[in-house]
XYZ file of C-alpha atoms in Angstrom:
587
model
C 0.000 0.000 0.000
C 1.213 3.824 -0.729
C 0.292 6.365 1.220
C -1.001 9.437 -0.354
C -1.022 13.323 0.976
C -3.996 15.788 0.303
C -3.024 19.071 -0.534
C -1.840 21.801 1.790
C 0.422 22.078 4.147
C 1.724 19.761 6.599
C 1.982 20.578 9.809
C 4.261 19.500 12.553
C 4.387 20.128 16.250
C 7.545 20.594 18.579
C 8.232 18.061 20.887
C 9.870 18.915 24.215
C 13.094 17.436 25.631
C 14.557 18.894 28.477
C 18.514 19.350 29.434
C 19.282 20.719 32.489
C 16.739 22.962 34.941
C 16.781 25.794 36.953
C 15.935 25.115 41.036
C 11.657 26.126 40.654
C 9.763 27.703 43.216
C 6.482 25.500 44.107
C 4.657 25.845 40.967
C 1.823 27.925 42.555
C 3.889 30.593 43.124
C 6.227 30.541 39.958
C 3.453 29.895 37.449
C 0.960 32.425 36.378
C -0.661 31.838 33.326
C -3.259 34.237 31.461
C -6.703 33.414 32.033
C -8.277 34.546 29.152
C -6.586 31.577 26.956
C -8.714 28.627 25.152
C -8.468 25.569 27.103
C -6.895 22.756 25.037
C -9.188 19.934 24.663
C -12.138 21.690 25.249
C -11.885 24.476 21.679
C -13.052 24.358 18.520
C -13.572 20.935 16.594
C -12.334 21.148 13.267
C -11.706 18.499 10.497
C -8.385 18.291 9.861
C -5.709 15.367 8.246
C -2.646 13.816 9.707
C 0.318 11.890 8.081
C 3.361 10.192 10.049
C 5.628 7.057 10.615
C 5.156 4.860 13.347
C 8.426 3.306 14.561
C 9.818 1.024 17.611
C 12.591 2.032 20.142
C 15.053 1.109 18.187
C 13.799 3.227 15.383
C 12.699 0.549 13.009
C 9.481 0.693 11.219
C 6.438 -0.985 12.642
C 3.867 -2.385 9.972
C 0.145 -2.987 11.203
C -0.051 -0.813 13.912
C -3.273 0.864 14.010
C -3.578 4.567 14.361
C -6.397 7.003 15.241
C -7.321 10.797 15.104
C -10.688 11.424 16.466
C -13.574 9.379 14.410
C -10.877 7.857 11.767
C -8.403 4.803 12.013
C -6.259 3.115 9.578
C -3.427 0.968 9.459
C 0.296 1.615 9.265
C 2.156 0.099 5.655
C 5.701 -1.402 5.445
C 7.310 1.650 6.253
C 5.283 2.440 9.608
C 3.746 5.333 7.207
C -0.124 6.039 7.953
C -2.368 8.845 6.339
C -5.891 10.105 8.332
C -8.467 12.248 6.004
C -11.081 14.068 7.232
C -10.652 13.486 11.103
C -13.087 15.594 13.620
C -10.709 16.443 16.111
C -9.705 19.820 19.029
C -8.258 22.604 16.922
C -5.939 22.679 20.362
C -5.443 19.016 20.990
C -5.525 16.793 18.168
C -4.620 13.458 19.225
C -3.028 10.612 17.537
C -3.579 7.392 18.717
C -1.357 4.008 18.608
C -2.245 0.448 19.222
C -0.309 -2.705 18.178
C -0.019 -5.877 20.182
C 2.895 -6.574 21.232
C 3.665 -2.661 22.463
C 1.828 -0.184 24.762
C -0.103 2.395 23.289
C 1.556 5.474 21.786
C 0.055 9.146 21.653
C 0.567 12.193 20.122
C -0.833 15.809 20.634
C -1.253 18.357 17.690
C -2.253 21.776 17.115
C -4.333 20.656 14.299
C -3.788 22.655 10.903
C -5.672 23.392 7.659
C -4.539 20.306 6.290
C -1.930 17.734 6.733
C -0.279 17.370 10.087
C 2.816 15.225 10.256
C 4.100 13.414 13.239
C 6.591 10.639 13.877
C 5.615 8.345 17.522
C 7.835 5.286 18.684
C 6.085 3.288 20.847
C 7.175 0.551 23.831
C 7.246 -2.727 23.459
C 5.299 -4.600 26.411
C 7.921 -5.803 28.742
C 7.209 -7.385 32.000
C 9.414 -6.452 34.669
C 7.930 -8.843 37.516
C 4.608 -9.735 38.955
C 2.612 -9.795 42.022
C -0.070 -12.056 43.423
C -3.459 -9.958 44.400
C -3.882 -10.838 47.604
C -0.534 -10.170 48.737
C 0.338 -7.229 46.654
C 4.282 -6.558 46.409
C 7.068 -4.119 44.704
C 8.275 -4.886 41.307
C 11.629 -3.062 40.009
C 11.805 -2.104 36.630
C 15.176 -2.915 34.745
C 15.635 0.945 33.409
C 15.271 2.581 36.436
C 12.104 3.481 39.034
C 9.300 0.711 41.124
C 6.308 -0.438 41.440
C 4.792 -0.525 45.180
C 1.121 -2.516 45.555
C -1.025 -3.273 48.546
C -2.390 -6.738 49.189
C -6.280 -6.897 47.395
C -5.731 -3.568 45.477
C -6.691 -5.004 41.962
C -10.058 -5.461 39.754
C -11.490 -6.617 36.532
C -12.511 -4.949 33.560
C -16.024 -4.901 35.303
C -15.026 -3.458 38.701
C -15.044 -7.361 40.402
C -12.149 -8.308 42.450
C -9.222 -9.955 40.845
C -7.544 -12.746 42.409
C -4.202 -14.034 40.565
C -1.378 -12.974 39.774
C -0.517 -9.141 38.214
C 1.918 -8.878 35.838
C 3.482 -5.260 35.522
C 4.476 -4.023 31.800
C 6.542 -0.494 32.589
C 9.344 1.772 31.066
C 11.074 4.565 32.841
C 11.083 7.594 30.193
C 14.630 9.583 31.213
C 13.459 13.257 29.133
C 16.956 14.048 28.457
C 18.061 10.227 26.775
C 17.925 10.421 22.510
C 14.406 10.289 20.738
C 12.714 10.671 23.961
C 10.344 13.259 22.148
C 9.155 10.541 19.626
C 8.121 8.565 22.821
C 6.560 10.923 25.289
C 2.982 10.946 24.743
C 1.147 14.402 24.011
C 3.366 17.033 23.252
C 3.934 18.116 27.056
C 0.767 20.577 27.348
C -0.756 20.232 30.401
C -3.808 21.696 32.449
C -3.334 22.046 35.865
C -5.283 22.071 39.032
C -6.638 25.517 38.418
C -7.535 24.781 34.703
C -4.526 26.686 33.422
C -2.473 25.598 30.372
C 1.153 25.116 30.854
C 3.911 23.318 29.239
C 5.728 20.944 31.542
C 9.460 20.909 32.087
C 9.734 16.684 33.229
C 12.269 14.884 35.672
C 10.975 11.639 34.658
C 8.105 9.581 33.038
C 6.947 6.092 33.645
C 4.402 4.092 31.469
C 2.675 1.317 33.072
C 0.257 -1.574 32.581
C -1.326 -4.123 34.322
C -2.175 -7.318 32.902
C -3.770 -10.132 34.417
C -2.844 -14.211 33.950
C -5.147 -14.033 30.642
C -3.625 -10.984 28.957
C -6.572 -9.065 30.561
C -6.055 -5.559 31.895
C -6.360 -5.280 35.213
C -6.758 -1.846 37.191
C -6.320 -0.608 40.912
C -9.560 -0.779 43.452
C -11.058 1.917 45.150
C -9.189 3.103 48.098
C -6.169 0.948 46.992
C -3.505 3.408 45.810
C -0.026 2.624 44.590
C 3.251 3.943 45.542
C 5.540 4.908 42.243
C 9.362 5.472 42.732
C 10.399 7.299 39.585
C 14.603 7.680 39.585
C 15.528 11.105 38.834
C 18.343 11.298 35.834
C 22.310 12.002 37.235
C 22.031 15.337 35.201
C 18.818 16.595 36.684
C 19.423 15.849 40.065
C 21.159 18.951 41.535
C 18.325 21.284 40.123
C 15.410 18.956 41.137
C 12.928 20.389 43.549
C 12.304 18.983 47.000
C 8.391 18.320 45.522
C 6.902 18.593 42.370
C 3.306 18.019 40.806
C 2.480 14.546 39.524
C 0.731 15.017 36.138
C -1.030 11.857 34.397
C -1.827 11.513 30.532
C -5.301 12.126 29.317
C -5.693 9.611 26.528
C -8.714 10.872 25.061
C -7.646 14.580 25.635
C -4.400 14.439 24.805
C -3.546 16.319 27.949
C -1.247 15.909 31.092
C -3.252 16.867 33.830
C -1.850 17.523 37.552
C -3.061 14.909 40.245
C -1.085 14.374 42.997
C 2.787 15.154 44.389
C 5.386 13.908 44.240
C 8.713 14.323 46.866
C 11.990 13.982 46.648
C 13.920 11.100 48.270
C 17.277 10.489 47.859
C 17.903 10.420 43.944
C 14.593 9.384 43.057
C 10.699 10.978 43.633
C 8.193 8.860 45.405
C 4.306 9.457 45.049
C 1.387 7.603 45.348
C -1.260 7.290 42.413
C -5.195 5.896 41.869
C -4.862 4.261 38.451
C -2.515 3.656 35.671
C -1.414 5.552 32.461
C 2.129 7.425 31.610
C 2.751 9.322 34.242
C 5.170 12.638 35.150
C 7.133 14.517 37.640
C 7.409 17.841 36.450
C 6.825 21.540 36.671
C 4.887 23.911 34.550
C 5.592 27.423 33.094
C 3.632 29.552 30.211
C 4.722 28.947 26.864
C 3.724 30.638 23.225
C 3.533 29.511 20.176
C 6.563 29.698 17.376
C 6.040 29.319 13.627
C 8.466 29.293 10.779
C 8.670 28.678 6.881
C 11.727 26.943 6.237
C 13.728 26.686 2.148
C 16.325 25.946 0.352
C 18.772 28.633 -1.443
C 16.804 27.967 -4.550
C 13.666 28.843 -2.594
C 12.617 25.283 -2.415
C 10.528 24.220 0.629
C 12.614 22.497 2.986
C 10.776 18.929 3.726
C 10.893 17.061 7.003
C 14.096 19.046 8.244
C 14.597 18.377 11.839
C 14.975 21.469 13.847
C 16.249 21.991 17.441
C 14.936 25.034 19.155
C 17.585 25.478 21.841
C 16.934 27.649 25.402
C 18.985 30.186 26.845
C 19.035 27.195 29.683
C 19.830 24.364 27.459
C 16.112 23.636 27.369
C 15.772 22.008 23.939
C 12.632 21.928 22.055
C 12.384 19.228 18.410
C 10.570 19.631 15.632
C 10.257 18.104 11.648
C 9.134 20.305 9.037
C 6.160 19.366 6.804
C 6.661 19.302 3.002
C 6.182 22.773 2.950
C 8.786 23.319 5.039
C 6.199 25.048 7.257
C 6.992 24.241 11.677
C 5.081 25.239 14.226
C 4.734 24.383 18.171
C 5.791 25.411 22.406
C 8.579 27.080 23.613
C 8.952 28.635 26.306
C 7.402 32.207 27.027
C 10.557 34.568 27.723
C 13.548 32.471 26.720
C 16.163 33.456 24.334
C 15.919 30.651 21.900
C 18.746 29.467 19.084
C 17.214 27.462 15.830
C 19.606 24.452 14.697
C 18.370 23.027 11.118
C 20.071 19.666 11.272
C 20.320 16.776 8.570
C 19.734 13.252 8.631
C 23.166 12.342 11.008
C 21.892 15.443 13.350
C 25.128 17.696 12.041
C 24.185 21.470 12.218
C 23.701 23.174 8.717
C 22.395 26.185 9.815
C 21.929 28.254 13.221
C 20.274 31.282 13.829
C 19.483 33.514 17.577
C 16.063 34.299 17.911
C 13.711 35.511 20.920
C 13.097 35.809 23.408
C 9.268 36.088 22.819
C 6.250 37.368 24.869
C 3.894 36.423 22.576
C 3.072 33.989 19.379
C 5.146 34.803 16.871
C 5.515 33.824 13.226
C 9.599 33.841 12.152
C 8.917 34.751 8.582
C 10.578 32.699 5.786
C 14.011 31.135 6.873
C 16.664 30.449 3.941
C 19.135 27.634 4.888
C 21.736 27.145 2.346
C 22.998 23.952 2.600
C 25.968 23.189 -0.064
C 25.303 21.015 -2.690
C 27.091 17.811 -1.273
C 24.304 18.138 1.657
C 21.273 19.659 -0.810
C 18.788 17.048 -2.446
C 16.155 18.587 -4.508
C 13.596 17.573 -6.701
C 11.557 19.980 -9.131
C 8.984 18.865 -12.077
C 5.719 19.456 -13.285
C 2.649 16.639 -13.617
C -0.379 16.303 -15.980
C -3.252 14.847 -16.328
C -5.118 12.734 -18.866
C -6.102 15.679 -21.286
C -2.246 17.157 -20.877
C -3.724 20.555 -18.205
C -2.161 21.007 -14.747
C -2.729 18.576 -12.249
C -5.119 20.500 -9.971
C -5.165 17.811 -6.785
C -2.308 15.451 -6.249
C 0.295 14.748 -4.514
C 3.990 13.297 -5.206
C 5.398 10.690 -2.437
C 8.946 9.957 -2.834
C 10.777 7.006 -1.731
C 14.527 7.069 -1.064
C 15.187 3.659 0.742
C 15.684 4.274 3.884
C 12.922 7.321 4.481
C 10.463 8.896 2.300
C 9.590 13.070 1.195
C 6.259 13.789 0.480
C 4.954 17.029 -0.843
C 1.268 18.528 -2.573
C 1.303 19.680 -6.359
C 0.275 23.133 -6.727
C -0.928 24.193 -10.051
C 0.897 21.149 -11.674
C 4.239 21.848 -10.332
C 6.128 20.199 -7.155
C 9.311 21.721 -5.829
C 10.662 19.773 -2.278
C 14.200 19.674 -1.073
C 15.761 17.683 1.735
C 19.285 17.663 3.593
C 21.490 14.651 3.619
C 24.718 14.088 5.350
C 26.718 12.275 2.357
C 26.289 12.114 -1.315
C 22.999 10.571 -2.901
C 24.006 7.955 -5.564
C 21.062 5.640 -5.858
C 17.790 4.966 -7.464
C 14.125 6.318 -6.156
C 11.137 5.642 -6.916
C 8.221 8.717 -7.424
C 4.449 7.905 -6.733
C 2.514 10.618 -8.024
C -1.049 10.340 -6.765
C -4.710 12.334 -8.553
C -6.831 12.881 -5.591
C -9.716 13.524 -7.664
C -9.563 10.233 -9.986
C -7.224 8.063 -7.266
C -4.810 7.451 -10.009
C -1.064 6.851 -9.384
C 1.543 7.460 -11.608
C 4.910 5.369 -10.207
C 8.004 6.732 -11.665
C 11.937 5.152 -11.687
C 15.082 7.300 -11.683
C 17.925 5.374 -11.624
C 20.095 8.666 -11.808
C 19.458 11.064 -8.827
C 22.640 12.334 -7.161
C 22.675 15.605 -4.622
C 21.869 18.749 -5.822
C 18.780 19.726 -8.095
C 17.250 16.874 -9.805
C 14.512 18.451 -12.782
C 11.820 15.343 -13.121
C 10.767 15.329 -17.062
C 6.774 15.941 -17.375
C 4.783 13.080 -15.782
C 1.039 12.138 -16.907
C -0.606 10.127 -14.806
C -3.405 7.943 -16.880
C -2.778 4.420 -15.600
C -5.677 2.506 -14.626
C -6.133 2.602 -10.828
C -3.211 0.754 -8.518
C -5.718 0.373 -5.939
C -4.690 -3.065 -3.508
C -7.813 -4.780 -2.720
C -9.041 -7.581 -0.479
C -12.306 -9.544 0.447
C -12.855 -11.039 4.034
C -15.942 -13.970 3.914
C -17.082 -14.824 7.984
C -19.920 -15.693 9.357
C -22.432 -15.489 6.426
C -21.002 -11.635 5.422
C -18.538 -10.488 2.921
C -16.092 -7.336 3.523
C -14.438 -5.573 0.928
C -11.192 -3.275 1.253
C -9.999 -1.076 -1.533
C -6.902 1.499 -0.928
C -6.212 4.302 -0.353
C -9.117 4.257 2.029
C -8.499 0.948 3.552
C -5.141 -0.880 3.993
C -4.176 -3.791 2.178
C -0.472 -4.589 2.425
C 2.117 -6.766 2.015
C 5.252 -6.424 4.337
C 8.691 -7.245 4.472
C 8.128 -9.651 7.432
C 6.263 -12.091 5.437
C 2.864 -10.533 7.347
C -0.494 -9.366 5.680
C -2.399 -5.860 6.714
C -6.298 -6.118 6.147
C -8.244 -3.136 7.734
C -10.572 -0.632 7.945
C -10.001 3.309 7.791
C -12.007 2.706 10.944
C -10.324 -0.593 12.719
C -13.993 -1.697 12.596
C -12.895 -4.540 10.825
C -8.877 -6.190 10.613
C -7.248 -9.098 9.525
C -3.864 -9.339 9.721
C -1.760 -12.844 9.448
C 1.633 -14.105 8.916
C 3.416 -16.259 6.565
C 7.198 -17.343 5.550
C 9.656 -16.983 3.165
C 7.039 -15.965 0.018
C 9.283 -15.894 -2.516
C 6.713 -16.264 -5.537
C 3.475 -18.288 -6.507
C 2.818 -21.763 -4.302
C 1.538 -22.858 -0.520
C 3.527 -21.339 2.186
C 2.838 -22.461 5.967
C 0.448 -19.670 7.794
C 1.683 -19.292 11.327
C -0.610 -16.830 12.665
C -3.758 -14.650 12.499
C -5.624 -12.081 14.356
C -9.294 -10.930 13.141
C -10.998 -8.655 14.872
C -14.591 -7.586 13.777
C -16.338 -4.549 16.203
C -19.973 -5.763 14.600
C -20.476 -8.520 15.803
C -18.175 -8.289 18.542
C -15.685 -11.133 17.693
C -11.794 -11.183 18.180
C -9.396 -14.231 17.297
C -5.996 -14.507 18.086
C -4.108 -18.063 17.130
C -0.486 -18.060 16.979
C 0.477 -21.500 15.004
C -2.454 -22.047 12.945
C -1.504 -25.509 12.161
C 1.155 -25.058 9.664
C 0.688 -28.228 8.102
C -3.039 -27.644 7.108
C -3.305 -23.533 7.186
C -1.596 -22.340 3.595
C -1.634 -19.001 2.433
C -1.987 -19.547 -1.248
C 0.301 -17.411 -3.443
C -1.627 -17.229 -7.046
C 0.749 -14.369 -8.675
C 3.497 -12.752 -7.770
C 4.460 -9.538 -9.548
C 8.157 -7.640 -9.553
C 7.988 -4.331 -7.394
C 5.270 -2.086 -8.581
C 3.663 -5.048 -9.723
C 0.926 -6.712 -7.558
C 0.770 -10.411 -5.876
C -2.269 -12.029 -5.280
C -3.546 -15.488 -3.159
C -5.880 -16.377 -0.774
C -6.428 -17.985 2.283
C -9.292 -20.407 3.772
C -9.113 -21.926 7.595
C -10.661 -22.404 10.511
C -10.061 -20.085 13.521
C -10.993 -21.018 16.966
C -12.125 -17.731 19.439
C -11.355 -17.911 23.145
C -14.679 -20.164 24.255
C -13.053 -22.982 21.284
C -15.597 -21.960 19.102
C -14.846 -22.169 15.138
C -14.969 -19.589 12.420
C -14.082 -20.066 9.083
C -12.650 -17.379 7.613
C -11.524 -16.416 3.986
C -9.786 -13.764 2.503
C -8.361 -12.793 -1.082
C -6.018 -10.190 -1.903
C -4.450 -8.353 -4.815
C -1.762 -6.310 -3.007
C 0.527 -4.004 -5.039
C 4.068 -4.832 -4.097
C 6.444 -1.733 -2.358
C 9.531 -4.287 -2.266
């Protein structure tokens, strides 16, 4: 599956990290926000669109991980990439949503734009650092850093009856100052306090955690039954930490931190005590405003997916990626003399510029960054349609191995330049995309090098490239067509079926398909919301379960199969369930 971009621009919000604090007054006294400002989560709805990569700790992509934005879902492709259209979400508080078994649920937190919003999230894989039985409760020590403390019969059930059996803890200690911590905090550290006041937090520490019971089953804390969280404050934080600080928990569904709670120093780590579960925060707040900026090239280019570090006059530092319009937006603090680093893909600086400090929002203007042409990647061309006129709604996606550019065609013409680190000597592949007949053009240049590349005139009038896929169960038949739904195939042998809405998935896993034939199915999920059904097998019988491999095209060409088996649910109940696909290949 390709994912395709709407026009507009793409916006991106700043993410915070934090390096090294001032000593903070109890935050009653030191912050003062104005009270005349919108309350995030709680402004105007607006429809807007969002467009990211979804990737693991290690920074690899994760396929199949379902992602949200108010009333929309879809699936991530090969590349982690996702695309939401059309989502009803807070103008404020946009929030991204990610779920994938196997890792705890990722968030993000927008200022939603007039059109695309781009993010990047890297969520946690589950990892269980211990367990506890119920009735004896207990204190489970995670392996990077902070605790767990529990009370003896402090647990219940989905439906608020006691749990008995054992707890297992799944936790990660979030150090704010450790490398592409602000792809993994959740939100984008705005928070609303105890007096309903926005504020952007300045963290010593964040820990995620998540109760499961002996089925898988989530299990929460009882009434009356609090928990006692040790988080461990980082080596570099510790001489500026306060002797207390707020505890702050994440809002899923707002997208918020909000304060609940205290927290006090002991020793080198904070100890407080909390009523349920979620990611949760030290930290202290302060006002913020809001910074934008149009980023280009020398040639005037817009300067796509740039990362840019918005430094403090404390060695606060605030991360950002521009869109393909080279448009940024997002927090800093309110006050601060700030210095902008544009850096490229191996984080070395290629431009810096002094700017601030602010009292209010402020736009920066158009700033030129003038990488040389070792560093400079460009691409420039123009695109028409059937009858030879403009292309008046498109968009070009292109994909350079390792990471992708995407931009919108204006008028017919695209213009988007990136920074690299070393000289660009290999092939890419263009997918130019009509929004308003969905058909994609792919296009091969086996000659691209650093500096400006000029694309000759592309026409796209190919039939559709749509992937499609059918799912038979229980007397009903389901049919997915992209770009709306997901159909992919990915490099790990596994197969994305779903919904823009997640209202219906199917997602299973094969070996080794190298071209047409049987190969062994090892596992499935299905998940259907109407009825409410969800199957999960791992080792579906590899001798009898095939996934059927009918055609197999080269890349840009589609393969096609099928696959027919019986899936038990968790009362050993059977479902047969089939599925065909005709998935255009990306590898």
């Amino acid at each position: 599956m390709k994912i395709y971009c709407s026009p507009g621009f793409i916006r991106v919000i700043l993410f915070c990290i934090l390096s090294g604090l001032g000593c903070q007054k109890p935050h009653d006294e030191a912050f003062t926000p104005p009270t005349d400002r919108p309350e995030p989560g709680n402004s105007l709805a607006v429809k807007a669109d969002f467009r990211g990569r979804i990737l693991d700790l290690a920074g690899f992509p994760v396929p199949g991980a379902t992602v949200s934005a108010g009333n929309t879902s879809t699936g991530t492709n090969i590349n982690g990439e996702f695309e939401l259209q059309n989502a009803s979400v807070d103008s404020l508080a946009a929030v991204i949503s990610v779920n994938k078994p196997g890792f705890l649920n990722g968030y993000r937190t927008l200022i939603a734009s007039r059109s695309i919003n781009y993010v990047v999230i890297k969520i946690l894989p589950e990892q269980k650092h211990g367990s506890v039985q119920a009735g004896a409760g207990g204190r489970v020590d995670f392996s990077n850093g902070g605790a767990l403390v529990f009370s003896g019969g402090s647990f219940i059930s989905s439906d608020s009856s006691a749990y008995q059996g054992r707890v297992d803890v799944m936790a990660r200690f979030i150090d704010p100052l450790e490398a592409g911590a602000a792809a993994v905090m959740p939100g984008n550290q705005l928070a609303i306090d105890q007096h309903k006041h926005a504020a952007l937090l300045k963290s010593f520490g964040v820990l995620a955690v998540e109760l499961r019971g002996e089925d898988n089953q989530v299990v929460h804390l009882a009434t009356g039954k609090p928990a006692t969280l040790h988080f461990p404050v980082p080596a570099s934080l510790r001489a500026q930490a306060p002797v207390s600080v707020p505890l702050w928990y994440f809002d899923a569904v707002k997208g918020l931190w909000r304060e609940e709670g205290t927290a006090i120093k002991t020793g080198n780590e904070y100890i407080g005590t909390v009523i349920h579960f979620s990611f949760w925060s030290c930290a202290v707040p302060e006002d913020y405003v809001v910074l934008q900026a149009d980023l280009e090239t020398n040639t005037g280019a817009p300067l796509s997916f740039a990362s840019v570090r918005m430094q403090t006059d404390t060695s606060r530092a605030v991360y950002g990626i521009t869109d393909g319009d080279g448009f940024i937006q997002g927090y800093v603090p309110k006050g601060r003399q700030l210095q902008m680093t544009v850096l490229d893909e191996c984080g070395n600086a290629t431009y810096t510029g002094s700017y601030g400090p602010y009292t209010g929002d402020v736009y920066l203007g158009t700033v030129q960054v003038q990488p040389v042409e070792s560093q400079l990647l460009q691409f420039e061309g123009d695109v028409v349609n059937c009858s030879g006129d403009p292309l008046a709604d498109g968009s070009i996606t292109i994909d350079l191995g390792n990471r992708s550019l995407a931009a919108t065609i204006t008028d017919g013409h695209f213009a988007l330049g990136t920074i690299n680190c070393q000289n660009f000597t290999g092939a890419v592949r263009l997918y130019f995309y009509d929004n308003t007949s969905q058909k994609e053009k792919l296009v091969t240049l086996s000659q691209v090098a650093n500096g400006i590349n000029e694309v000759p005139v592309t026409a796209i009038c190919d039939v559709s490239d749509a992937s499609t896929a059918t799912i038979e169960t229980g007397g009903q038949t389901y049919t997915f067509n992209t770009p709306a739904d997901v159909v992919s195939f990915n490099l790990d042998g596994s197969f994305d079926i779903v919904r823009p809405d997640s209202s219906v998935t199917l997602y299973f896993w094969a070996d080794q398909i190298s071209g047409t034939g049987n190969y062994p199915l090892f596992s499935m999920r299905y998940r259907n919301n109407e009825p409410n059904t969800e199957i999960t097998q791992l080792g579906l019988y590899p001798n009898e379960s095939k996934v059927e491999i009918t055609s197999f095209g080269s890349i840009g060409e589609f393969i096609a199969g099928k696959i027919d088996i019986q899936a038990k649910d968790p009362q050993g109940e059977l479902h047969p369930i089939k599925a065909t696909f005709r998935i255009k290949r990306q590898f």
